[in-house]
PDB file of N, CA and C in Angstrom:
ATOM      1  N   UNK A 631      -7.856   1.982   8.969  1.00 94.00           N
ATOM      2  CA  UNK A 631      -8.097   3.050   8.019  1.00 94.00           C
ATOM      3  C   UNK A 631      -6.757   3.482   7.430  1.00 94.00           C
ATOM      4  N   UNK A 632      -6.738   3.622   6.144  1.00 96.00           N
ATOM      5  CA  UNK A 632      -5.553   4.134   5.462  1.00 96.00           C
ATOM      6  C   UNK A 632      -5.919   5.488   4.881  1.00 96.00           C
ATOM      7  N   UNK A 633      -5.172   6.498   5.296  1.00 97.00           N
ATOM      8  CA  UNK A 633      -5.431   7.849   4.822  1.00 97.00           C
ATOM      9  C   UNK A 633      -4.226   8.394   4.076  1.00 97.00           C
ATOM     10  N   UNK A 634      -4.506   9.206   3.073  1.00 96.00           N
ATOM     11  CA  UNK A 634      -3.473   9.927   2.327  1.00 96.00           C
ATOM     12  C   UNK A 634      -3.759  11.399   2.483  1.00 96.00           C
ATOM     13  N   UNK A 635      -2.844  12.112   3.103  1.00 95.00           N
ATOM     14  CA  UNK A 635      -2.989  13.551   3.355  1.00 95.00           C
ATOM     15  C   UNK A 635      -4.305  13.861   4.071  1.00 95.00           C
ATOM     16  N   UNK A 636      -4.670  13.005   5.045  1.00 95.00           N
ATOM     17  CA  UNK A 636      -5.838  13.248   5.867  1.00 95.00           C
ATOM     18  C   UNK A 636      -7.161  12.777   5.295  1.00 95.00           C
ATOM     19  N   UNK A 637      -7.144  12.205   4.096  1.00 96.00           N
ATOM     20  CA  UNK A 637      -8.361  11.705   3.452  1.00 96.00           C
ATOM     21  C   UNK A 637      -8.246  10.195   3.235  1.00 96.00           C
ATOM     22  N   UNK A 638      -9.374   9.455   3.298  1.00 97.00           N
ATOM     23  CA  UNK A 638      -9.309   8.016   3.036  1.00 97.00           C
ATOM     24  C   UNK A 638      -8.733   7.738   1.645  1.00 97.00           C
ATOM     25  N   UNK A 639      -7.819   6.778   1.569  1.00 96.00           N
ATOM     26  CA  UNK A 639      -7.253   6.376   0.278  1.00 96.00           C
ATOM     27  C   UNK A 639      -8.388   5.761  -0.534  1.00 96.00           C
ATOM     28  N   UNK A 640      -8.710   6.313  -1.724  1.00 95.00           N
ATOM     29  CA  UNK A 640      -9.869   5.843  -2.486  1.00 95.00           C
ATOM     30  C   UNK A 640      -9.825   4.363  -2.826  1.00 95.00           C
ATOM     31  N   UNK A 641      -8.674   3.893  -3.314  1.00 94.00           N
ATOM     32  CA  UNK A 641      -8.536   2.479  -3.635  1.00 94.00           C
ATOM     33  C   UNK A 641      -7.062   2.131  -3.760  1.00 94.00           C
ATOM     34  N   UNK A 642      -6.780   0.853  -3.625  1.00 95.00           N
ATOM     35  CA  UNK A 642      -5.408   0.378  -3.727  1.00 95.00           C
ATOM     36  C   UNK A 642      -5.314  -1.021  -3.169  1.00 95.00           C
ATOM     37  N   UNK A 643      -4.088  -1.422  -2.841  1.00 95.00           N
ATOM     38  CA  UNK A 643      -3.865  -2.726  -2.227  1.00 95.00           C
ATOM     39  C   UNK A 643      -2.913  -2.571  -1.045  1.00 95.00           C
ATOM     40  N   UNK A 644      -3.062  -3.465  -0.086  1.00 95.00           N
ATOM     41  CA  UNK A 644      -2.148  -3.522   1.055  1.00 95.00           C
ATOM     42  C   UNK A 644      -1.607  -4.943   1.115  1.00 95.00           C
ATOM     43  N   UNK A 645      -0.292  -5.048   1.270  1.00 93.00           N
ATOM     44  CA  UNK A 645       0.375  -6.341   1.310  1.00 93.00           C
ATOM     45  C   UNK A 645       1.227  -6.424   2.563  1.00 93.00           C
ATOM     46  N   UNK A 646       1.115  -7.539   3.255  1.00 92.00           N
ATOM     47  CA  UNK A 646       1.942  -7.808   4.426  1.00 92.00           C
ATOM     48  C   UNK A 646       2.983  -8.833   3.999  1.00 92.00           C
ATOM     49  N   UNK A 647       4.265  -8.462   4.108  1.00 92.00           N
ATOM     50  CA  UNK A 647       5.375  -9.284   3.644  1.00 92.00           C
ATOM     51  C   UNK A 647       6.145  -9.795   4.855  1.00 92.00           C
ATOM     52  N   UNK A 648       6.608 -11.038   4.799  1.00 88.00           N
ATOM     53  CA  UNK A 648       7.385 -11.583   5.914  1.00 88.00           C
ATOM     54  C   UNK A 648       8.563 -10.666   6.225  1.00 88.00           C
ATOM     55  N   UNK A 649       8.974 -10.658   7.482  1.00 78.00           N
ATOM     56  CA  UNK A 649      10.040  -9.757   7.934  1.00 78.00           C
ATOM     57  C   UNK A 649      11.330  -9.941   7.147  1.00 78.00           C
ATOM     58  N   UNK A 650      11.585 -11.168   6.649  1.00 76.00           N
ATOM     59  CA  UNK A 650      12.802 -11.398   5.874  1.00 76.00           C
ATOM     60  C   UNK A 650      12.590 -11.130   4.380  1.00 76.00           C
ATOM     61  N   UNK A 651      11.424 -10.562   4.027  1.00 71.00           N
ATOM     62  CA  UNK A 651      11.085 -10.187   2.640  1.00 71.00           C
ATOM     63  C   UNK A 651      11.028 -11.375   1.685  1.00 71.00           C
ATOM     64  N   UNK A 652      10.844 -12.583   2.222  1.00 69.00           N
ATOM     65  CA  UNK A 652      10.863 -13.751   1.349  1.00 69.00           C
ATOM     66  C   UNK A 652       9.492 -14.135   0.807  1.00 69.00           C
ATOM     67  N   UNK A 653       8.426 -13.805   1.533  1.00 69.00           N
ATOM     68  CA  UNK A 653       7.092 -14.199   1.077  1.00 69.00           C
ATOM     69  C   UNK A 653       6.063 -13.104   1.346  1.00 69.00           C
ATOM     70  N   UNK A 654       5.047 -13.064   0.490  1.00 66.00           N
ATOM     71  CA  UNK A 654       3.896 -12.199   0.740  1.00 66.00           C
ATOM     72  C   UNK A 654       2.968 -12.978   1.656  1.00 66.00           C
ATOM     73  N   UNK A 655       2.806 -12.529   2.874  1.00 79.00           N
ATOM     74  CA  UNK A 655       2.007 -13.252   3.850  1.00 79.00           C
ATOM     75  C   UNK A 655       0.513 -13.105   3.597  1.00 79.00           C
ATOM     76  N   UNK A 656       0.087 -11.891   3.216  1.00 89.00           N
ATOM     77  CA  UNK A 656      -1.330 -11.636   2.989  1.00 89.00           C
ATOM     78  C   UNK A 656      -1.485 -10.343   2.198  1.00 89.00           C
ATOM     79  N   UNK A 657      -2.575 -10.271   1.437  1.00 91.00           N
ATOM     80  CA  UNK A 657      -2.831  -9.074   0.637  1.00 91.00           C
ATOM     81  C   UNK A 657      -4.338  -8.823   0.600  1.00 91.00           C
ATOM     82  N   UNK A 658      -4.709  -7.553   0.515  1.00 93.00           N
ATOM     83  CA  UNK A 658      -6.117  -7.207   0.431  1.00 93.00           C
ATOM     84  C   UNK A 658      -6.333  -5.929  -0.345  1.00 93.00           C
ATOM     85  N   UNK A 659      -7.570  -5.709  -0.718  1.00 95.00           N
ATOM     86  CA  UNK A 659      -7.955  -4.523  -1.480  1.00 95.00           C
ATOM     87  C   UNK A 659      -8.378  -3.420  -0.518  1.00 95.00           C
ATOM     88  N   UNK A 660      -7.983  -2.196  -0.857  1.00 96.00           N
ATOM     89  CA  UNK A 660      -8.365  -1.010  -0.090  1.00 96.00           C
ATOM     90  C   UNK A 660      -9.480  -0.303  -0.847  1.00 96.00           C
ATOM     91  N   UNK A 661     -10.554   0.020  -0.148  1.00 96.00           N
ATOM     92  CA  UNK A 661     -11.656   0.783  -0.728  1.00 96.00           C
ATOM     93  C   UNK A 661     -12.070   1.861   0.259  1.00 96.00           C
ATOM     94  N   UNK A 662     -11.970   3.104  -0.141  1.00 97.00           N
ATOM     95  CA  UNK A 662     -12.295   4.249   0.710  1.00 97.00           C
ATOM     96  C   UNK A 662     -11.588   4.164   2.066  1.00 97.00           C
ATOM     97  N   UNK A 663     -10.308   3.766   2.021  1.00 96.00           N
ATOM     98  CA  UNK A 663      -9.476   3.714   3.218  1.00 96.00           C
ATOM     99  C   UNK A 663      -9.634   2.459   4.050  1.00 96.00           C
ATOM    100  N   UNK A 664     -10.624   1.638   3.761  1.00 96.00           N
ATOM    101  CA  UNK A 664     -10.900   0.446   4.551  1.00 96.00           C
ATOM    102  C   UNK A 664     -10.343  -0.807   3.876  1.00 96.00           C
ATOM    103  N   UNK A 665      -9.917  -1.757   4.684  1.00 94.00           N
ATOM    104  CA  UNK A 665      -9.441  -3.043   4.175  1.00 94.00           C
ATOM    105  C   UNK A 665      -9.674  -4.110   5.229  1.00 94.00           C
ATOM    106  N   UNK A 666      -9.704  -5.349   4.797  1.00 91.00           N
ATOM    107  CA  UNK A 666      -9.846  -6.487   5.704  1.00 91.00           C
ATOM    108  C   UNK A 666      -8.919  -7.580   5.201  1.00 91.00           C
ATOM    109  N   UNK A 667      -7.934  -7.952   6.028  1.00 90.00           N
ATOM    110  CA  UNK A 667      -6.943  -8.948   5.638  1.00 90.00           C
ATOM    111  C   UNK A 667      -6.667  -9.857   6.839  1.00 90.00           C
ATOM    112  N   UNK A 668      -6.626 -11.158   6.603  1.00 87.00           N
ATOM    113  CA  UNK A 668      -6.201 -12.113   7.628  1.00 87.00           C
ATOM    114  C   UNK A 668      -4.698 -12.298   7.480  1.00 87.00           C
ATOM    115  N   UNK A 669      -3.952 -11.826   8.461  1.00 88.00           N
ATOM    116  CA  UNK A 669      -2.492 -11.818   8.380  1.00 88.00           C
ATOM    117  C   UNK A 669      -1.911 -12.845   9.355  1.00 88.00           C
ATOM    118  N   UNK A 670      -1.010 -13.709   8.889  1.00 86.00           N
ATOM    119  CA  UNK A 670      -0.352 -14.664   9.789  1.00 86.00           C
ATOM    120  C   UNK A 670       0.464 -13.943  10.865  1.00 86.00           C
ATOM    121  N   UNK A 671       0.654 -14.619  11.979  1.00 86.00           N
ATOM    122  CA  UNK A 671       1.415 -14.089  13.112  1.00 86.00           C
ATOM    123  C   UNK A 671       2.854 -13.786  12.707  1.00 86.00           C
ATOM    124  N   UNK A 672       3.407 -12.723  13.272  1.00 87.00           N
ATOM    125  CA  UNK A 672       4.819 -12.399  13.078  1.00 87.00           C
ATOM    126  C   UNK A 672       5.043 -10.955  12.687  1.00 87.00           C
ATOM    127  N   UNK A 673       6.309 -10.596  12.583  1.00 90.00           N
ATOM    128  CA  UNK A 673       6.684  -9.256  12.158  1.00 90.00           C
ATOM    129  C   UNK A 673       6.536  -9.157  10.644  1.00 90.00           C
ATOM    130  N   UNK A 674       5.931  -8.082  10.189  1.00 92.00           N
ATOM    131  CA  UNK A 674       5.668  -7.884   8.764  1.00 92.00           C
ATOM    132  C   UNK A 674       6.132  -6.512   8.316  1.00 92.00           C
ATOM    133  N   UNK A 675       6.530  -6.468   7.051  1.00 92.00           N
ATOM    134  CA  UNK A 675       6.741  -5.195   6.364  1.00 92.00           C
ATOM    135  C   UNK A 675       5.454  -4.964   5.582  1.00 92.00           C
ATOM    136  N   UNK A 676       4.963  -3.746   5.590  1.00 94.00           N
ATOM    137  CA  UNK A 676       3.687  -3.434   4.963  1.00 94.00           C
ATOM    138  C   UNK A 676       3.927  -2.594   3.714  1.00 94.00           C
ATOM    139  N   UNK A 677       3.314  -3.016   2.604  1.00 94.00           N
ATOM    140  CA  UNK A 677       3.389  -2.256   1.348  1.00 94.00           C
ATOM    141  C   UNK A 677       1.992  -1.807   0.972  1.00 94.00           C
ATOM    142  N   UNK A 678       1.875  -0.533   0.617  1.00 96.00           N
ATOM    143  CA  UNK A 678       0.592   0.010   0.175  1.00 96.00           C
ATOM    144  C   UNK A 678       0.790   0.586  -1.222  1.00 96.00           C
ATOM    145  N   UNK A 679      -0.035   0.124  -2.148  1.00 95.00           N
ATOM    146  CA  UNK A 679       0.044   0.560  -3.544  1.00 95.00           C
ATOM    147  C   UNK A 679      -1.265   1.218  -3.953  1.00 95.00           C
ATOM    148  N   UNK A 680      -1.166   2.265  -4.752  1.00 94.00           N
ATOM    149  CA  UNK A 680      -2.345   2.908  -5.337  1.00 94.00           C
ATOM    150  C   UNK A 680      -1.935   3.482  -6.691  1.00 94.00           C
ATOM    151  N   UNK A 681      -2.738   3.191  -7.699  1.00 88.00           N
ATOM    152  CA  UNK A 681      -2.440   3.648  -9.066  1.00 88.00           C
ATOM    153  C   UNK A 681      -3.565   4.527  -9.580  1.00 88.00           C
ATOM    154  N   UNK A 682      -3.212   5.366 -10.530  1.00 82.00           N
ATOM    155  CA  UNK A 682      -4.228   6.188 -11.196  1.00 82.00           C
ATOM    156  C   UNK A 682      -3.891   6.276 -12.674  1.00 82.00           C
ATOM    157  N   UNK A 683      -4.905   6.566 -13.461  1.00 75.00           N
ATOM    158  CA  UNK A 683      -4.756   6.690 -14.903  1.00 75.00           C
ATOM    159  C   UNK A 683      -3.917   7.922 -15.223  1.00 75.00           C
ATOM    160  N   UNK A 684      -2.986   7.778 -16.146  1.00 69.00           N
ATOM    161  CA  UNK A 684      -2.099   8.888 -16.514  1.00 69.00           C
ATOM    162  C   UNK A 684      -2.741   9.842 -17.519  1.00 69.00           C
ATOM    163  N   UNK A 685      -3.834   9.415 -18.142  1.00 68.00           N
ATOM    164  CA  UNK A 685      -4.456  10.231 -19.179  1.00 68.00           C
ATOM    165  C   UNK A 685      -3.994   9.839 -20.565  1.00 68.00           C
ATOM    166  N   UNK A 686      -3.067   8.881 -20.624  1.00 69.00           N
ATOM    167  CA  UNK A 686      -2.538   8.415 -21.904  1.00 69.00           C
ATOM    168  C   UNK A 686      -2.841   6.928 -22.068  1.00 69.00           C
ATOM    169  N   UNK A 687      -3.086   6.496 -23.298  1.00 65.00           N
ATOM    170  CA  UNK A 687      -3.250   5.052 -23.497  1.00 65.00           C
ATOM    171  C   UNK A 687      -1.889   4.372 -23.449  1.00 65.00           C
ATOM    172  N   UNK A 688      -1.875   3.142 -22.982  1.00 61.00           N
ATOM    173  CA  UNK A 688      -0.666   2.337 -22.989  1.00 61.00           C
ATOM    174  C   UNK A 688      -0.515   1.840 -24.418  1.00 61.00           C
ATOM    175  N   UNK A 689       0.439   2.413 -25.137  1.00 65.00           N
ATOM    176  CA  UNK A 689       0.526   2.251 -26.585  1.00 65.00           C
ATOM    177  C   UNK A 689       0.571   0.807 -27.074  1.00 65.00           C
ATOM    178  N   UNK A 690       1.298  -0.037 -26.396  1.00 67.00           N
ATOM    179  CA  UNK A 690       1.476  -1.398 -26.898  1.00 67.00           C
ATOM    180  C   UNK A 690       0.162  -2.181 -26.944  1.00 67.00           C
ATOM    181  N   UNK A 691      -0.712  -1.960 -25.978  1.00 64.00           N
ATOM    182  CA  UNK A 691      -1.931  -2.754 -25.888  1.00 64.00           C
ATOM    183  C   UNK A 691      -3.214  -1.944 -26.085  1.00 64.00           C
ATOM    184  N   UNK A 692      -3.100  -0.640 -26.220  1.00 63.00           N
ATOM    185  CA  UNK A 692      -4.272   0.202 -26.408  1.00 63.00           C
ATOM    186  C   UNK A 692      -5.165   0.308 -25.184  1.00 63.00           C
ATOM    187  N   UNK A 693      -4.591   0.046 -23.993  1.00 65.00           N
ATOM    188  CA  UNK A 693      -5.360   0.172 -22.757  1.00 65.00           C
ATOM    189  C   UNK A 693      -4.888   1.404 -21.991  1.00 65.00           C
ATOM    190  N   UNK A 694      -5.602   1.764 -20.959  1.00 66.00           N
ATOM    191  CA  UNK A 694      -5.236   2.932 -20.163  1.00 66.00           C
ATOM    192  C   UNK A 694      -3.933   2.682 -19.407  1.00 66.00           C
ATOM    193  N   UNK A 695      -3.037   3.643 -19.461  1.00 69.00           N
ATOM    194  CA  UNK A 695      -1.763   3.576 -18.745  1.00 69.00           C
ATOM    195  C   UNK A 695      -1.986   4.111 -17.335  1.00 69.00           C
ATOM    196  N   UNK A 696      -1.434   3.429 -16.343  1.00 74.00           N
ATOM    197  CA  UNK A 696      -1.553   3.871 -14.962  1.00 74.00           C
ATOM    198  C   UNK A 696      -0.175   4.106 -14.365  1.00 74.00           C
ATOM    199  N   UNK A 697      -0.174   4.845 -13.258  1.00 81.00           N
ATOM    200  CA  UNK A 697       1.072   5.108 -12.545  1.00 81.00           C
ATOM    201  C   UNK A 697       0.838   4.957 -11.047  1.00 81.00           C
ATOM    202  N   UNK A 698       1.862   4.481 -10.352  1.00 84.00           N
ATOM    203  CA  UNK A 698       1.859   4.410  -8.901  1.00 84.00           C
ATOM    204  C   UNK A 698       2.003   5.846  -8.403  1.00 84.00           C
ATOM    205  N   UNK A 699       1.099   6.314  -7.554  1.00 89.00           N
ATOM    206  CA  UNK A 699       1.204   7.700  -7.108  1.00 89.00           C
ATOM    207  C   UNK A 699       1.552   7.862  -5.629  1.00 89.00           C
ATOM    208  N   UNK A 700       1.714   6.762  -4.925  1.00 94.00           N
ATOM    209  CA  UNK A 700       2.183   6.863  -3.542  1.00 94.00           C
ATOM    210  C   UNK A 700       3.710   6.859  -3.518  1.00 94.00           C
ATOM    211  N   UNK A 701       4.316   7.596  -2.607  1.00 93.00           N
ATOM    212  CA  UNK A 701       5.776   7.573  -2.501  1.00 93.00           C
ATOM    213  C   UNK A 701       6.299   6.154  -2.250  1.00 93.00           C
ATOM    214  N   UNK A 702       7.504   5.892  -2.729  1.00 92.00           N
ATOM    215  CA  UNK A 702       8.121   4.562  -2.633  1.00 92.00           C
ATOM    216  C   UNK A 702       8.286   4.083  -1.196  1.00 92.00           C
ATOM    217  N   UNK A 703       8.339   4.996  -0.213  1.00 93.00           N
ATOM    218  CA  UNK A 703       8.505   4.552   1.177  1.00 93.00           C
ATOM    219  C   UNK A 703       7.276   3.802   1.694  1.00 93.00           C
ATOM    220  N   UNK A 704       6.202   3.787   0.915  1.00 95.00           N
ATOM    221  CA  UNK A 704       5.011   3.035   1.296  1.00 95.00           C
ATOM    222  C   UNK A 704       4.859   1.754   0.500  1.00 95.00           C
ATOM    223  N   UNK A 705       5.733   1.483  -0.482  1.00 92.00           N
ATOM    224  CA  UNK A 705       5.635   0.265  -1.285  1.00 92.00           C
ATOM    225  C   UNK A 705       7.017  -0.316  -1.560  1.00 92.00           C
ATOM    226  N   UNK A 706       7.650  -0.013  -2.685  1.00 89.00           N
ATOM    227  CA  UNK A 706       8.929  -0.645  -3.032  1.00 89.00           C
ATOM    228  C   UNK A 706      10.010  -0.460  -1.972  1.00 89.00           C
ATOM    229  N   UNK A 707      10.030   0.681  -1.297  1.00 91.00           N
ATOM    230  CA  UNK A 707      11.017   0.954  -0.251  1.00 91.00           C
ATOM    231  C   UNK A 707      10.314   1.115   1.104  1.00 91.00           C
ATOM    232  N   UNK A 708       9.292   0.328   1.327  1.00 91.00           N
ATOM    233  CA  UNK A 708       8.421   0.517   2.491  1.00 91.00           C
ATOM    234  C   UNK A 708       9.170   0.534   3.812  1.00 91.00           C
ATOM    235  N   UNK A 709       8.799   1.513   4.623  1.00 88.00           N
ATOM    236  CA  UNK A 709       9.302   1.624   5.984  1.00 88.00           C
ATOM    237  C   UNK A 709       8.186   1.354   6.993  1.00 88.00           C
ATOM    238  N   UNK A 710       7.036   0.874   6.489  1.00 93.00           N
ATOM    239  CA  UNK A 710       5.899   0.554   7.351  1.00 93.00           C
ATOM    240  C   UNK A 710       6.052  -0.873   7.875  1.00 93.00           C
ATOM    241  N   UNK A 711       5.743  -1.084   9.156  1.00 92.00           N
ATOM    242  CA  UNK A 711       5.850  -2.406   9.756  1.00 92.00           C
ATOM    243  C   UNK A 711       4.622  -2.702  10.607  1.00 92.00           C
ATOM    244  N   UNK A 712       4.433  -3.985  10.895  1.00 91.00           N
ATOM    245  CA  UNK A 712       3.370  -4.430  11.791  1.00 91.00           C
ATOM    246  C   UNK A 712       3.841  -5.687  12.504  1.00 91.00           C
ATOM    247  N   UNK A 713       3.546  -5.777  13.790  1.00 89.00           N
ATOM    248  CA  UNK A 713       3.864  -6.966  14.576  1.00 89.00           C
ATOM    249  C   UNK A 713       2.535  -7.637  14.902  1.00 89.00           C
ATOM    250  N   UNK A 714       2.237  -8.723  14.212  1.00 88.00           N
ATOM    251  CA  UNK A 714       0.964  -9.421  14.369  1.00 88.00           C
ATOM    252  C   UNK A 714       1.118 -10.510  15.420  1.00 88.00           C
ATOM    253  N   UNK A 715       0.291 -10.453  16.453  1.00 84.00           N
ATOM    254  CA  UNK A 715       0.332 -11.410  17.563  1.00 84.00           C
ATOM    255  C   UNK A 715      -0.758 -12.463  17.395  1.00 84.00           C
ATOM    256  N   UNK A 716      -0.572 -13.607  18.038  1.00 78.00           N
ATOM    257  CA  UNK A 716      -1.561 -14.691  18.000  1.00 78.00           C
ATOM    258  C   UNK A 716      -2.856 -14.245  18.665  1.00 78.00           C
ATOM    259  N   UNK A 717      -3.979 -14.736  18.142  1.00 65.00           N
ATOM    260  CA  UNK A 717      -5.301 -14.449  18.705  1.00 65.00           C
ATOM    261  C   UNK A 717      -5.552 -12.958  18.883  1.00 65.00           C
ATOM    262  N   UNK A 718      -5.098 -12.184  17.950  1.00 61.00           N
ATOM    263  CA  UNK A 718      -5.249 -10.737  18.054  1.00 61.00           C
ATOM    264  C   UNK A 718      -6.095 -10.229  16.893  1.00 61.00           C
ATOM    265  N   UNK A 719      -7.142  -9.549  17.230  1.00 65.00           N
ATOM    266  CA  UNK A 719      -7.970  -8.889  16.223  1.00 65.00           C
ATOM    267  C   UNK A 719      -7.683  -7.403  16.364  1.00 65.00           C
ATOM    268  N   UNK A 720      -7.114  -6.828  15.332  1.00 72.00           N
ATOM    269  CA  UNK A 720      -6.746  -5.428  15.449  1.00 72.00           C
ATOM    270  C   UNK A 720      -6.979  -4.691  14.149  1.00 72.00           C
ATOM    271  N   UNK A 721      -7.049  -3.412  14.295  1.00 80.00           N
ATOM    272  CA  UNK A 721      -7.148  -2.545  13.130  1.00 80.00           C
ATOM    273  C   UNK A 721      -5.857  -1.738  13.070  1.00 80.00           C
ATOM    274  N   UNK A 722      -5.165  -1.872  11.947  1.00 90.00           N
ATOM    275  CA  UNK A 722      -3.942  -1.107  11.754  1.00 90.00           C
ATOM    276  C   UNK A 722      -4.266   0.096  10.883  1.00 90.00           C
ATOM    277  N   UNK A 723      -3.992   1.268  11.413  1.00 94.00           N
ATOM    278  CA  UNK A 723      -4.216   2.502  10.670  1.00 94.00           C
ATOM    279  C   UNK A 723      -2.886   3.025  10.162  1.00 94.00           C
ATOM    280  N   UNK A 724      -2.902   3.555   8.941  1.00 95.00           N
ATOM    281  CA  UNK A 724      -1.709   4.143   8.353  1.00 95.00           C
ATOM    282  C   UNK A 724      -2.053   5.516   7.806  1.00 95.00           C
ATOM    283  N   UNK A 725      -1.294   6.531   8.227  1.00 96.00           N
ATOM    284  CA  UNK A 725      -1.463   7.898   7.749  1.00 96.00           C
ATOM    285  C   UNK A 725      -0.320   8.190   6.781  1.00 96.00           C
ATOM    286  N   UNK A 726      -0.628   8.260   5.503  1.00 95.00           N
ATOM    287  CA  UNK A 726       0.368   8.468   4.460  1.00 95.00           C
ATOM    288  C   UNK A 726       0.401   9.929   4.049  1.00 95.00           C
ATOM    289  N   UNK A 727       1.558  10.390   3.632  1.00 95.00           N
ATOM    290  CA  UNK A 727       1.745  11.762   3.142  1.00 95.00           C
ATOM    291  C   UNK A 727       2.264  11.699   1.714  1.00 95.00           C
ATOM    292  N   UNK A 728       1.641  12.416   0.814  1.00 91.00           N
ATOM    293  CA  UNK A 728       2.018  12.359  -0.602  1.00 91.00           C
ATOM    294  C   UNK A 728       3.417  12.928  -0.857  1.00 91.00           C
ATOM    295  N   UNK A 729       3.957  13.715   0.052  1.00 87.00           N
ATOM    296  CA  UNK A 729       5.283  14.308  -0.156  1.00 87.00           C
ATOM    297  C   UNK A 729       6.378  13.642   0.662  1.00 87.00           C
ATOM    298  N   UNK A 730       6.108  12.451   1.215  1.00 77.00           N
ATOM    299  CA  UNK A 730       7.096  11.747   2.044  1.00 77.00           C
ATOM    300  C   UNK A 730       8.255  11.236   1.204  1.00 77.00           C
ATOM    301  N   UNK A 731       9.433  11.264   1.784  1.00 71.00           N
ATOM    302  CA  UNK A 731      10.648  10.798   1.136  1.00 71.00           C
ATOM    303  C   UNK A 731      11.328   9.775   2.038  1.00 71.00           C
ATOM    304  N   UNK A 732      12.133   8.869   1.449  1.00 63.00           N
ATOM    305  CA  UNK A 732      12.890   7.913   2.272  1.00 63.00           C
ATOM    306  C   UNK A 732      13.810   8.626   3.248  1.00 63.00           C
ATOM    307  N   UNK A 733      14.094   7.998   4.383  1.00 58.00           N
ATOM    308  CA  UNK A 733      15.014   8.568   5.360  1.00 58.00           C
ATOM    309  C   UNK A 733      16.353   8.853   4.713  1.00 58.00           C
ATOM    310  N   UNK A 734      16.951   9.993   5.067  1.00 50.00           N
ATOM    311  CA  UNK A 734      18.257  10.348   4.539  1.00 50.00           C
ATOM    312  C   UNK A 734      18.192  11.120   3.232  1.00 50.00           C
ATOM    313  N   UNK A 735      17.003  11.393   2.705  1.00 46.00           N
ATOM    314  CA  UNK A 735      16.919  12.169   1.450  1.00 46.00           C
ATOM    315  C   UNK A 735      16.390  13.536   1.726  1.00 46.00           C
TER     316      UNK A 735
END
């Protein structure tokens, strides 16, 4: 379960990246806080993304403009990790806070 401020994250994506940040190991869609992803064994950095409409059209293409609304510590500067073991079926829960900041800020 992925929660934001105590509520299930309505929608987004979760990506498991190799520990050396060289490859995306697995990715899945989040719906109402739930996701299902088959992740290869090993240490992973976890990125969680969620976007919402800004209320403005994206001028160049006339489509809806969206913005990432989760703090960067959950995606571009992710501090989330997972150690995936062989033959392990597990549920990884993440409790996100909308006001979280990177360490040292």
